[in-house]
Coordinates of C-alpha atoms in Angstrom, one line a residue:
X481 CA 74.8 46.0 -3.4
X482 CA 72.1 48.6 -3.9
X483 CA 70.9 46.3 -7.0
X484 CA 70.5 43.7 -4.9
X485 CA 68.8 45.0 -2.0
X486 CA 66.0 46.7 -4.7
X487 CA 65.9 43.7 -6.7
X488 CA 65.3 40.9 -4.1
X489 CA 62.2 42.7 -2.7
X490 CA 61.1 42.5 -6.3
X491 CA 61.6 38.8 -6.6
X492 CA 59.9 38.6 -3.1
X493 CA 56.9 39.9 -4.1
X494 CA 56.8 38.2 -7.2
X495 CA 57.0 35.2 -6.2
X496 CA 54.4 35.8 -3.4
X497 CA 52.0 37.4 -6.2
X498 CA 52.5 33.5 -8.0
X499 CA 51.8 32.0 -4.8
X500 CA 48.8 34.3 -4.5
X501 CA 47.7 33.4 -8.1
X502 CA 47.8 29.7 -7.5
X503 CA 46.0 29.6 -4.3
X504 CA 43.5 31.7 -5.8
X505 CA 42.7 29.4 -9.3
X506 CA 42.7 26.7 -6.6
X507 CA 40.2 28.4 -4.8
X508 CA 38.4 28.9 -8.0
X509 CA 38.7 25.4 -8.7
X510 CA 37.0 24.0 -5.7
X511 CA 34.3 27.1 -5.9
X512 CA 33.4 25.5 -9.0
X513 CA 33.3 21.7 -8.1
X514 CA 30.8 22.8 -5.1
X515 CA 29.3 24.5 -7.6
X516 CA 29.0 21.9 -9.9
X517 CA 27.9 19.3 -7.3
X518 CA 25.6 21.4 -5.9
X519 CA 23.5 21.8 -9.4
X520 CA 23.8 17.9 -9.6
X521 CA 22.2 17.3 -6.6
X522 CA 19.9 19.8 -7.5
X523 CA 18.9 18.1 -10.5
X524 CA 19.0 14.8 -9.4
X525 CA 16.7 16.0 -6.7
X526 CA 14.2 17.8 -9.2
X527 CA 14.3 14.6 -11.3
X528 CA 13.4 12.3 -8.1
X529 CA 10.8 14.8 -7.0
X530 CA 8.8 14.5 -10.3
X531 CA 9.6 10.9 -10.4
X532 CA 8.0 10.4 -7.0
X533 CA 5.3 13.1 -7.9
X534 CA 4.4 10.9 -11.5
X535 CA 4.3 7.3 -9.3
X536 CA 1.8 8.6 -7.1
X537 CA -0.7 9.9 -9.5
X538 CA 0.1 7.1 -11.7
X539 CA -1.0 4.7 -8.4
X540 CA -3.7 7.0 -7.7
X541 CA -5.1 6.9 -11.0
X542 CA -4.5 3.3 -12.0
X543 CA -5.9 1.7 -8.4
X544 CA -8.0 4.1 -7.7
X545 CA -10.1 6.0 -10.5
X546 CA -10.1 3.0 -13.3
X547 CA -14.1 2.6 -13.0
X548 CA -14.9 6.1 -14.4
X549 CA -13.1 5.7 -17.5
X550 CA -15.3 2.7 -18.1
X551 CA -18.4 3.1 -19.9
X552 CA -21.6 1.1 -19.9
X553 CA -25.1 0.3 -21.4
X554 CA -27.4 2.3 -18.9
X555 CA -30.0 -0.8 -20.2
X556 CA -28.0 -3.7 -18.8
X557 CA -28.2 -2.3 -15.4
X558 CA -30.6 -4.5 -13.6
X559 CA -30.9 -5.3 -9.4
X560 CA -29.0 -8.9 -10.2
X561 CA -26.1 -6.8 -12.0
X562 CA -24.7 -3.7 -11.0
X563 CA -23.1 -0.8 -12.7
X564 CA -20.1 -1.8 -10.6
X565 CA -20.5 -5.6 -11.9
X566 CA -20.5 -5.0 -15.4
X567 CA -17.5 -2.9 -15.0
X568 CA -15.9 -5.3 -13.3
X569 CA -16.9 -7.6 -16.0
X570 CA -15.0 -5.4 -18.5
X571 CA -12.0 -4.8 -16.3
X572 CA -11.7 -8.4 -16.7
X573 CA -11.2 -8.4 -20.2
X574 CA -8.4 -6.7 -19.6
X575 CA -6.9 -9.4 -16.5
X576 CA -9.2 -12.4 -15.7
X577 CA -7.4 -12.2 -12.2
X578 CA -9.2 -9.3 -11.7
X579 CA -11.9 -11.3 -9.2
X580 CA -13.9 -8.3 -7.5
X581 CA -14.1 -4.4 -6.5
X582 CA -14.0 -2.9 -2.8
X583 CA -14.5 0.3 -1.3
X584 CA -15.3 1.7 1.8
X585 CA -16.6 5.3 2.7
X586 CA -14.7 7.5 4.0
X587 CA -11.4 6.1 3.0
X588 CA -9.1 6.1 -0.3
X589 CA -9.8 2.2 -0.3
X590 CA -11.8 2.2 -3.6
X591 CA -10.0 -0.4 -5.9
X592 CA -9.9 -3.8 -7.8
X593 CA -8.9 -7.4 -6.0
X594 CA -6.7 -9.4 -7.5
X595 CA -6.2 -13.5 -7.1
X596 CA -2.7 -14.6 -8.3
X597 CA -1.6 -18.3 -8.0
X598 CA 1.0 -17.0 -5.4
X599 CA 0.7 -14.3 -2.9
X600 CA 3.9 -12.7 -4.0
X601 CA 3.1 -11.3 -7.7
X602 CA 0.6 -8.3 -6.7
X603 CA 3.0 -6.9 -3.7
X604 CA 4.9 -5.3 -6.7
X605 CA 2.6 -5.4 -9.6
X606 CA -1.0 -3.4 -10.3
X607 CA -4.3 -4.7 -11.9
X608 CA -2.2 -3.9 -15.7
X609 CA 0.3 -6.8 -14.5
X610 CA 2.6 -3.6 -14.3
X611 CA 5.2 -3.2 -11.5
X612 CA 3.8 -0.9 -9.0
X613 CA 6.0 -0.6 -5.6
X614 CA 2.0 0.3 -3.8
X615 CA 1.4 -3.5 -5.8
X616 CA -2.5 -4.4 -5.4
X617 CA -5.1 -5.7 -3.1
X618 CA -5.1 -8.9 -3.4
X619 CA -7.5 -11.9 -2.5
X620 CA -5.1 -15.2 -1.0
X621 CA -4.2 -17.6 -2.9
X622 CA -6.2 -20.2 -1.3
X623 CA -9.6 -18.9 -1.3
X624 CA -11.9 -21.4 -3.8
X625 CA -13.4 -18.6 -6.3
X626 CA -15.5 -21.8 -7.9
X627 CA -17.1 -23.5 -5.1
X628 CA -16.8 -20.5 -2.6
X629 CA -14.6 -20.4 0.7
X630 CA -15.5 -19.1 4.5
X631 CA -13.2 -16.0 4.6
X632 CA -12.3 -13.5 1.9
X633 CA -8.8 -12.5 3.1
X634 CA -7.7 -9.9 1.3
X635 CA -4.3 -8.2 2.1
X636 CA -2.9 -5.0 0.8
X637 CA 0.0 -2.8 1.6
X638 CA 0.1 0.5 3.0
X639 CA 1.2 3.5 0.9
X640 CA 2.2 7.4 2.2
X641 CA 0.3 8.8 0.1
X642 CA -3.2 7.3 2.0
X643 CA -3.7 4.3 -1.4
X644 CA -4.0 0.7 -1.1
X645 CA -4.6 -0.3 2.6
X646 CA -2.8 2.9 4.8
X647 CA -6.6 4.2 5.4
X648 CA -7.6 0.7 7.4
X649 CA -5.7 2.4 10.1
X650 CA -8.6 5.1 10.6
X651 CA -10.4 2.1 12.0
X652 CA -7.8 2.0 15.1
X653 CA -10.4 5.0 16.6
X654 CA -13.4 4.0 17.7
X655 CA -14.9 6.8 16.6
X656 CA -14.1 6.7 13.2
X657 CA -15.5 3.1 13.2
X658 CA -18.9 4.1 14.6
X659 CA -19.4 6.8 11.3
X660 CA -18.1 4.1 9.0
X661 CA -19.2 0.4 10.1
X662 CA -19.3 -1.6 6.5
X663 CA -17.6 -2.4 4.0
X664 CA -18.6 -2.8 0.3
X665 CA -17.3 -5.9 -1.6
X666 CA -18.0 -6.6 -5.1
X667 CA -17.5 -9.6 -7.1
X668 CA -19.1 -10.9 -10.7
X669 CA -21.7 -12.9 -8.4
X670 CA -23.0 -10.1 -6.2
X671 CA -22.4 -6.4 -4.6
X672 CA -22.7 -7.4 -1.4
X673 CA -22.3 -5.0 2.1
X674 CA -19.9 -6.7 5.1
X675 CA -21.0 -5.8 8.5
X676 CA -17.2 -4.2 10.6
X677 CA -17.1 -7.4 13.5
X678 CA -13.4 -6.7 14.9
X679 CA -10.5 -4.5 14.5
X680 CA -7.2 -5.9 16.0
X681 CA -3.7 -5.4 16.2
X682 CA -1.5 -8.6 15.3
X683 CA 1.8 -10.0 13.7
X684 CA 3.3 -12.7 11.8
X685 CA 4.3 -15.3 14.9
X686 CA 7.0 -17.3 14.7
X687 CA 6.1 -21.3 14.2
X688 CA 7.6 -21.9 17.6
X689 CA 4.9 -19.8 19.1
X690 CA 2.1 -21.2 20.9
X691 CA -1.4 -20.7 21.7
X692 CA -1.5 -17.5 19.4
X693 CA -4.4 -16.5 16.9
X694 CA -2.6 -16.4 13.4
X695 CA -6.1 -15.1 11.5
X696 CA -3.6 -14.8 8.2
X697 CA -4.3 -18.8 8.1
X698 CA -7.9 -18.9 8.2
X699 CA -9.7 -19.2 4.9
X700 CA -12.0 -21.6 5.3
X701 CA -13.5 -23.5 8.0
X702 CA -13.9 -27.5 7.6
X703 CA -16.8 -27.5 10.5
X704 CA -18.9 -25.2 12.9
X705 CA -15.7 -25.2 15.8
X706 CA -13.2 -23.9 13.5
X707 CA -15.3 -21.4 11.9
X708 CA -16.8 -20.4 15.9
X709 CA -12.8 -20.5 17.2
X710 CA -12.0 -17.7 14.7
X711 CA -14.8 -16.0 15.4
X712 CA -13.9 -15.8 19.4
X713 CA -10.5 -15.1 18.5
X714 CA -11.1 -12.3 16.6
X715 CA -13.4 -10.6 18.9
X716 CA -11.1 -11.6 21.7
X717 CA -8.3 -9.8 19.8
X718 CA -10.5 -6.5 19.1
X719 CA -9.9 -3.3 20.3
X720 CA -13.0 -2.3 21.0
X721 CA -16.3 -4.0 21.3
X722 CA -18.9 -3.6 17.7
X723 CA -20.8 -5.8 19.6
X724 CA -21.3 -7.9 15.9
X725 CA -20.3 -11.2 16.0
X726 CA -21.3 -14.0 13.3
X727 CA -22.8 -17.6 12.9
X728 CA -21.2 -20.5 11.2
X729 CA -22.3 -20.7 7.4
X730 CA -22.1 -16.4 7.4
X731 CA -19.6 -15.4 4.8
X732 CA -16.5 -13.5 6.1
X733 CA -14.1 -10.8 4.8
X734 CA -10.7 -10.1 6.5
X735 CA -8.6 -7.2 5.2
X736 CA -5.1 -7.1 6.0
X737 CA -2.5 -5.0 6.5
X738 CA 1.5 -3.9 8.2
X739 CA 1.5 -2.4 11.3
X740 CA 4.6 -0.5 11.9
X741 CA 4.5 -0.8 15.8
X742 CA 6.4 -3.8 16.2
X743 CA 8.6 -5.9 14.0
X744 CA 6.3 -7.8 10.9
X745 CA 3.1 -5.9 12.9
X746 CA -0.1 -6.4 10.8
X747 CA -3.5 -4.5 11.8
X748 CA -6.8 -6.5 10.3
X749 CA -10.2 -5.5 9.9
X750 CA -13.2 -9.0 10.0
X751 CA -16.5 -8.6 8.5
X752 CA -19.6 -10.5 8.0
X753 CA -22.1 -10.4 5.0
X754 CA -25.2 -8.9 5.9
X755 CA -26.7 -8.5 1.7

């Protein structure tokens, strides 16, 4: 009896140690899968981080800064042809849809056009043909490079890192716009300066809509009243008053982008030649 009063309080706490023993390499266990997906999400977010980091100066680099690695003969600099022009000429080498250059003070918007035979191809690709998710500027599809067309329309996406088109929102101040009034648009023709004529919110309209000023249509006017109707409609649609306007024959420049306000929102900036 005595035997087995000392020897069940032995078994007791035996079996209470074992229980004790597994709890504690199951604890282990699940301490070390935390642990374990813990490092993998830290890795996967160090590897995502430099990924993103690489993209952007990639973009930066290749949409932005491409003219400076370009070198030119100082002597074939004339008033008819640029610096600008004959590296435009070379980038071209490189992508004969390369069609002209653009910048505009103040702004990260400093980079080639593109003309595709779509308007899909440059929303993913850059100038290299590469696939970019910033893609390029890009001139539409329908302007006449040859015999010249009424509106360069030139649309772009916006990018959070302030590429492409994300600075053409600076122009929703009126302010800003009053430091920073043209544009400068390059081409293997001219370098010519656009004179700001509107700024305006807008967005892709369904084709049920009526009575609504789709500017993403006009490229070129067939007479004097369509030219003068975009003209009115654009100023009509502008948030403030430049108090520019233009005359039929005057060569335009639209620049387009999204507009996050309101479902397919698009914010464009119109501009007339003035040299």
């Amino acid at each position: 009896y005595m035997g087995s009063i000392i020897y069940y309080p032995i078994f007791k706490v035996r079996d209470t140690m074992k229980k004790k023993s597994r709890h504690s390499r199951q604890a282990n266990k699940l301490k070390n899968l935390i642990l374990v997906v813990l490092v993998f999400i830290f890795v996967i977010g160090i590897v995502y981080i430099s990924y993103y980091l690489y993209n952007r100066n990639k973009d930066k680099k290749v949409n932005t800064d491409i003219l400076n690695d370009i070198e030119v003969d100082i002597t074939e600099i004339t008033p008819q042809k640029t610096e600008v022009m004959i590296k435009l000429e070379e980038l071209q080498k490189e992508n004969n849809e390369i069609i002209g250059w653009i910048e505009i003070n103040g702004t990260n918007i400093n980079s080639p056009v593109l003309q595709a035979t779509d308007n899909d191809f440059y929303l993913t690709h850059n100038y290299k043909k590469e696939k970019a998710s910033s893609g390029s500027l890009f001139l539409d599809k329908d302007f006449d490079l040859e015999n010249g067309s009424s509106n360069y329309l030139i649309y772009g996406h916006r990018n959070k890192q302030g590429l492409m088109f994300e600075d053409l929102l600076k122009y929703a101040k009126e302010d800003f716009y009053k430091e920073h009034k043209t544009i400068k648009f390059t081409t293997n023709k001219e370098e010519a300066i656009y004179e700001i004529l509107a700024v305006f919110y807008s967005r892709v309209y369904y084709k049920s809509e009526k009575d609504v000023f789709r500017y993403y249509y006009f490229v070129n006017a067939n007479n004097e009243n369509e030219y003068s109707e975009f003209i009115n409609e654009a100023k009509k649609a502008s948030i403030y008053d430049t108090g520019i306007t233009a005359e039929y024959g005057e060569q335009l420049l639209t620049l387009s982008t999204c507009e996050y306000r309101e479902e397919d929102g698009r914010f464009a900036i119109v501009a007339k030649k003035i040299k």
